[in-house]
Every structure is written in C-alpha cells, then in structure tokens.
Amino acid sequence: MPANTTASSGSSGSAGEKTGKKKGRRARLIVIVLVLALVAGIGYSAFWSVTTVRASYPQTNGSIKIDGLAGNVDVKRDSYGIPQLYADSDADLFRAQGFVQAQDRFWEMDVRRHMTAGRLSEMFGSGQVDTDAFLRTLGWRKVAQKEYDTVLSADTKKNLQAYADGVNAYLKGRDGKDISVEYAALGLTNDYKPTKWTPVDSVAWLKAMAWDLRGNMQDEIDRSLMTSRLSKEQIEDLYPAYPYDKNDPIVSEGAISPVTGTFDPKATPTSGIGADTVQGATEGVNTQLASLSDTLDQIPALLGPNGNGIGSNSWVVSGKYTTTDRPLLANDPHLAPQLPSLWYQMGLHCRQISATCQYDTAGYTFSGMPGVIIGHNQDIAWGFTNLGADVTDLFLEKVSGDGYQYDGKVKPFVTREETIKVAGGASRHITVRETNNGPLISDRSRELEKVGQKAPVTSAAPDRADGYAVALKWTALDPGKSMDAVFELNRAKDFKSFRKAAEHFEVPSQNLIYADTKGNIGYQAPGKIPVRKAGNGTVPSPGWASSYGWEKAPIPFAQLPYEYNPKRGYIVTANQAVIDEKYPHLLTKDWGYGTRSQRINALIAGKIKGGEKISTEDMQKMQMDNTSEIATELVPELLKIKVSDKSVREAQKLLEGWDSRQEPDSAAAAYFNAVWRNILKLAFGDKLPKEMRVKGECLTVLPADSTGPVDEQDKPVRECGQRDADSAQPDGGDRWYQVVANLMNDENNDWWKAPGNRKDEATENRDQLFARAMKDARWELTAKLGKDISTWSWGRLHQLTLKNQTLGTEGPDLLQRALNRGPWNLGGGEAAVNASGWNAAGGYEVIWVPSMRMVVNVGDWDKSRWINLTGASGHAFSAHYTDQTDKWADGDLLDWSFGTNAVAKSTKDTLTLKPS
C-alpha cells in the first residue's frame, strides 16, 4: 500500500457520484446549457403543440419528386420503419439513402457534423467554445477535406456527392421546425438555420469514430498520473501482462514468412518483439505526466467511455458445426447508449447488378454516411470489433519562443488561425500550433499547461524552465482511404476482395470477421498501425529527440495477421490480443484481457465437443450470456469468510449456490457486484491519485511528494477526486479481473491493506479486506434497495436510461422528460458477453451497451436476425423512436428480410422517389 495514504472518509455514492453522473461522458455527445426564453410569451403548451411535433414526421407512402434522380427509387419500410431502397443506378441509390436518412435523423446528422468541424458554438452558444477549440486543434474537418480532395477514389467521391445531394433535396424548402422538433426548441433562443450537406461532412464522421476507438491513450495518461502516488512495481501490478496462458488470442496460428515477408497463416513463428526489447527502448526516459485527464473528459465521447472494458463481440462458426450447414456470424458492438441509436438499419439494393448499379447489401450504417458499415451483401457477411491498436502517442515538447526544440535546434511551429463563431455572441479566435509530432493539445487545456511543470525527466532532457507542451501524434490526423473501404466492403465477393477492402480501412483499426456463401470463414487485422523508433507507447515520449517518434511507414498490411478457414472451425474476436508475443511487430501493450472472448470460445467449444450443432438460436443465447467470470473466482473465497454480523451474513448467504449469472432479477448478482465495487475501492481506488478518482469523493492523504514519516513538513491534506464518474478508476473491467486474480494467492500483499476509519479497523490482509467490503456492500445496498434483501435485484441497481444526446442531457426538465426514455432494468455487466457496462468507481448505472445485435445466416439471408438499441427514427414522438428497445432489453431479435420476396412480404409502407 502507498505509504502516503493515511485515512479514508470518502463520500462514496453521494454528491460526488451524482455530480459525476450528471456530467459523465456516457451522455455527452455535447454538453448544452439551453435556457428557453419564455419572455416572448411562448408557453410550453404552445411549443409542444401537435402541429409542431408532427410537422417533421417523414412521408413514408405515396411519392415525392426530388432533384437529380435518373429513375424511380422505391423506399419500402417494414413495421419497425426500417427502410429497404431499390434503385437502378449507384447515384440514385445513394441519393435516396441521403434523402431517407435525413427524413429520419437530420438533427442527429447536423449536430454530428458541427461537432466534427468544431462548430458546436454556432448552434448552442458560448458554452461550447472550449470544446470547439480543442476539436479545431485536432483538425478533424481539415483532414477530412484533404482526404476528399487528394486521396479518395473518384467512385467514392461520386457516391458521397450523390448522398449529399439527397440530403439537400430533403432540406430544400424546409424550415428547422419542419425537419425536427429540436429545431423548434432551439429556435426559441437561437436563429440558427440548417445549411446544405457536403460530402466532407460524411467523411469527417470517420474521424469521430477513430477518436473514440483510438486505443490506449487514456491508459498512457493514467500510468503517468499514477507516478505521483505509486511505485513502478505497483503500477506494473495494476497493468499486468496479457494472460496468454488462459485467454487465447484471435489468431492462434501463422507468422510472417521469412521467405515472402508477408503474413502466412500456415507459417511457424520464430521470434517476437520480446519484453526485454520493449522495456530497453524506454529505460532512461522516465517522462511522466502530472495532470492530463480532465482534457479527455471534456471531449465529446460519441461511442462510449474509452476504457479497457469498452469493446465489442463478434464470432463466426463454420458450416461444419452449424445446424444450417453454412456459416453463422454474430456481432454486437459495445458503445455508449444514445437516443437515437448510433446505428441506422437499412438495405441498399440495385434492382439488377451491373457496372452502373453495383450494390445489393443490408445492415447497419451511420446517419450521415452512405453505404453499409456492418452487414452482408448477396455473397459475403462481415462484422467489426475494435482491434485496440495503439495509434496515438503523447509527446512532451520543449517550447522556445516561436518554436520547439528538436535535436538541439529550434524548429518553427506550423500555425493556423481559427475563428469560432458563437451564437448570440462575439466570435472567438484561436491559434493552433503544430510540431512534427502533431498539434499542441496543451494549448487548449489548463491541466495540460501544467504537464511539463511536474513531469520528471532525466538530465538529458532540455531545461524545464516553464515546463513542456504536449503534442498528440495520431494516425487519423493523416489523410486515409477508410471511406473507400466502406464501399469496397459493400461490393466484395470473396475473401480476396474482402482483404483488399480491409487494406484501405486504415482508421479506426478494427478486427474484421468474414463468412461467404461458399462456406469459407476468415479474419483480417487491418489498420494504419505505427512503427515506433523507440518506446512502447505506454507512457509519453520526449519530442525533442529524433531517436523517438515514428518511422515513416506503418506496419505493412501484408504483415498484419489474418486467418482463413482455421482448423478449429470458428473465429472469436472480443478485443482480446490479436496474436501472441512471437509476432514481431508491436500492435499495443494494452489489449483487452480476454474475459469475454474466452467465455465465447468456451461456449462454442463446449457445443462442438459435445457433438452438438450450433443454431441461430444458440448464437442469440450466447450474445445474452450474463455470466460474471470474476464472480466464479471470488465467490468461493467470499463464502469462506466468517461473518458475525447477522445482516451481513444474511447477504452473504445470497451467494450460496449462485451460478454467477447476472440476471436482472438476481439479488445475488446485486450483492456480489456491490462487494466487487467495494473490494476495488478499498484495495485500489483509495490509493490512486485524485486525478483518477470520482469527483467529490475525498480522502485525507499525505502530500504526493512525501518521502518519509509524517513530520512538520508532511501534514495530511484533504484531496477530492477530479474525474467524471463514467471514466474514473478502478472501472472494474477485465484488467481489474486480472489484477485481482494475480494477487489472490498472496493473502498478505500490501494491496490488501486499507486504513481504518470511524466505523472500521484497518485491514492487514486479503480476508480482512474482503470482510470489510462485504459489510460495506450490505449497507450500501440497504441504502439503495432497502433493508429487506428479498426485494433486491441487480436490475434495480443496473439501469439504462436513454437520453437524447443534445436537449435531453441538460435541457429544461420538460424537454428531458419529452425526449428521454427509460429506465430499463438490465442484466449482464462489465466484461460479460452481454456487456452492459458500468463503472465500479462511479456507480452501477449502465454506461455502455451492445448497441445492436445481429446473427447472420450466411447464404440463407432471410433467416438472419437483427435488433437495434432504439429505433429507426430520431423523431421523439414517432412510433419508431424506441420501438425496438423492449425487445433489445429482453434479448430478442427481429426478422431481417433481404431478398426481394421477403422484403415485399414485410413491407408496411412504400414511398416512391421520382425524378423532378
């Protein structure tokens, strides 16, 4: 235990938790303080009139003439409002896609493009200036424009333009109130008017995806923050090595061939990067940040908290082991709960495939982007999970006048001026400075300004003076071809064309799984993944030395791991390690720890070894598996502890005979997860620096720079947590599973020591700490759920509330009640296959979810099934606003029609778009 932690009196779960939840990243697409000015005499009743609400509902029957079409496009919607489009040319198909998505989701699209461009202040006023300034510094829109101008293919640009034309055809002649009810609300305080959509608006969305799936940047920061309280050895305890001995990587065979220099699934690995090589590259640098985390909490997290728990599941099983005799493919990406859902279900069909009409595909896409992101066409199916490659590095930069030091010389900054327009106020002006390692993000953050003042460095570093600036190097800040890859995936016919498309999917780096109608299954690790000259990306690097930084070329695509029809007959990706340590390139040192993937592997292998064939229903049941793997390890030890307090013993008995399944109605699951949360707090959370703890939770500790016993200079101080609840540590994800597993047999390890307080004596060993956690959990749940344990249930603690991502977060109460939905009592939990995530440091509320689920019946497409978190519509009072959520919560899936006849049978509304 760190010597400078002297006492604990944190207000766990009270004011700090409430504050953290209110401002948590889970619900912060943007943070808005919108005051509806009613002085003009406009009352709420007038605002929420039937006419206002219905004005923006889309027309779904009959016909509409729109500019630019060459022929008719049929839009067939089923009973859930999910559209299937039929056209005779690519241009008409994507023009219609833009029109239809704008019908259902334009407010969402408009807010997203303002976010990616750093222009939220134009819609929502001065409260967004800091966020805009940071996003302008990152330059997402600038990079997207460069991609469109110089990198993307001519066909991709044509499709993007057609899509934009379709969006603009919908906007033509419509006022804001005719587009979405949110514009009517915004119009009470702002004269904002929607402007035309552009192709670059679509491309920029990929940058937002890449930001939220950027890899280990938060871990890099946290390891540095820990140095103020923890030793190197203690930090290593909290970031254990990936457990290859028990959790399989995705690719179990293959290596880079010494003959061809490319990855060969049949080759035998001979060497790897080796731990000594990586460690040796970073020894002697010791660059640590003192305070950085607040900055990331202020950046919109579109897809979810960026911790090691966030991820996705996907797996594919060969027809050899399925009831259909064809491959079955499942996917469920885990992202932040949003209303409307991030995903938009859609089918894009050419009536006849030809050189001018190339698409027959269906699946999940994003509002504001043409094509299908995850799904299938007539030949292949594919799914995504986050690979987690380390594609960001922080660099400390020594600033000198108008430049920065590099190899003993001063280089000038590359600068640009940005003007931020502010609704209802004066424009703001900022200067963005860039080094050869990227933009100076410390220019946008008070916390980052202090980084260099506290960062300990070796004598070889430049003089500290006023400290160091911090630059961000990130693969997504270079133009890439990921938008090309989307259309190439949609057209792929076989594994060869699938891999060709994957080669262009540069950022964000994703695990791609594959199946085709000929019975083949496969996997490809794509992405632009840097090769570091030195270091391993786990801590910030010195920007003043050319011996650090990145090589010009990333890891060659031909050397990235892939599999094709592996002998075991199935492939599982759930954010675990891609390949073992013998692989010669460093992909990351911060994998997910494989808890979900190993559970899925076990479920599939169990069926196969038992001689059972796997059905579509089996795949669906696997997606809903609620088993807590940490419970299977901890519960036997918890039951051995002698408990004298009758009330605590009553709760302990709940664990007797419990099968570790976290069902919504389970009292045992509620109690165990409360015990787990309190174990983490006592053993680890109270020993972390304030920058990582929940806002408002306070501890009495010795100063961070204390080196010996308390004396006159080392008086205890009161320190309160600074991090939002949704991103605080310990979050309870499967990294913490591994931390605890590694310590379980060391009963007297210092981590099990916790200081006493007014109610409890200090703990000296594991069992004493477990006993105290069981007691604390009993009384925590008594306060939350009542004294009678027969009324306890996991679902009452573990609730999902869907919030409209703008006016539903911090708008007036009336708007929040009108736009938000829930709560739902959920099962599942952190690192379960049914991954309804929660942050153990912050509370039990659901902060990320399986954002959609699909099970694809390859080759018999009409027997595939799918579900979305919410519904097709972004209109708050539409019948399709959240009409899939109840079924989603219950684990049900909807029928997924694809073929012409199946779509015709499921069609409820038909709209024909005609040339004007």
Short mmCIF file of C-alpha atoms in Angstrom, two decimals, residues 66-70 89-100 148 154-170 197-200 202 359 369-371 487 913:
data_model
loop_
_atom_site.label_atom_id
_atom_site.label_comp_id
_atom_site.label_asym_id
_atom_site.label_seq_id
_atom_site.Cartn_x
_atom_site.Cartn_y
_atom_site.Cartn_z
CA ILE A 66 -36.67 15.16 -55.91
CA ASP A 67 -33.94 16.76 -57.97
CA GLY A 68 -31.20 14.74 -59.58
CA LEU A 69 -32.76 11.29 -59.82
CA ALA A 70 -32.45 9.46 -63.12
CA SER A 89 -28.03 3.18 -60.51
CA ASP A 90 -25.46 3.80 -57.79
CA ALA A 91 -26.11 7.53 -57.96
CA ASP A 92 -29.86 7.11 -57.44
CA LEU A 93 -29.30 4.59 -54.64
CA PHE A 94 -27.04 6.87 -52.59
CA ARG A 95 -29.07 9.98 -53.37
CA ALA A 96 -32.11 8.16 -51.98
CA GLN A 97 -30.12 6.99 -48.95
CA GLY A 98 -29.24 10.58 -48.13
CA PHE A 99 -32.86 11.68 -48.53
CA VAL A 100 -34.26 8.90 -46.34
CA TYR A 148 -11.73 14.15 -50.11
CA ALA A 154 -13.39 9.04 -57.99
CA ASP A 155 -16.19 6.50 -57.44
CA THR A 156 -16.22 7.16 -53.70
CA LYS A 157 -16.44 10.90 -54.29
CA LYS A 158 -19.34 10.39 -56.70
CA ASN A 159 -21.20 8.34 -54.10
CA LEU A 160 -20.54 10.92 -51.38
CA GLN A 161 -21.78 13.70 -53.64
CA ALA A 162 -24.91 11.77 -54.56
CA TYR A 163 -25.61 11.17 -50.88
CA ALA A 164 -25.14 14.87 -50.12
CA ASP A 165 -27.48 15.78 -52.98
CA GLY A 166 -30.13 13.52 -51.48
CA VAL A 167 -29.81 15.14 -48.06
CA ASN A 168 -30.08 18.58 -49.63
CA ALA A 169 -33.10 17.53 -51.67
CA TYR A 170 -34.81 16.77 -48.37
CA TRP A 197 -24.85 18.98 -46.51
CA THR A 198 -21.46 18.40 -48.13
CA PRO A 199 -19.51 15.21 -48.92
CA VAL A 200 -16.84 16.19 -46.40
CA SER A 202 -19.79 12.47 -44.19
CA TYR A 359 -24.82 -2.83 -54.69
CA MET A 369 -22.73 8.38 -44.13
CA PRO A 370 -23.51 6.46 -47.33
CA GLY A 371 -23.10 2.71 -47.65
CA PHE A 487 -17.86 0.89 -50.47
CA LEU A 913 -38.94 8.87 -55.02
#
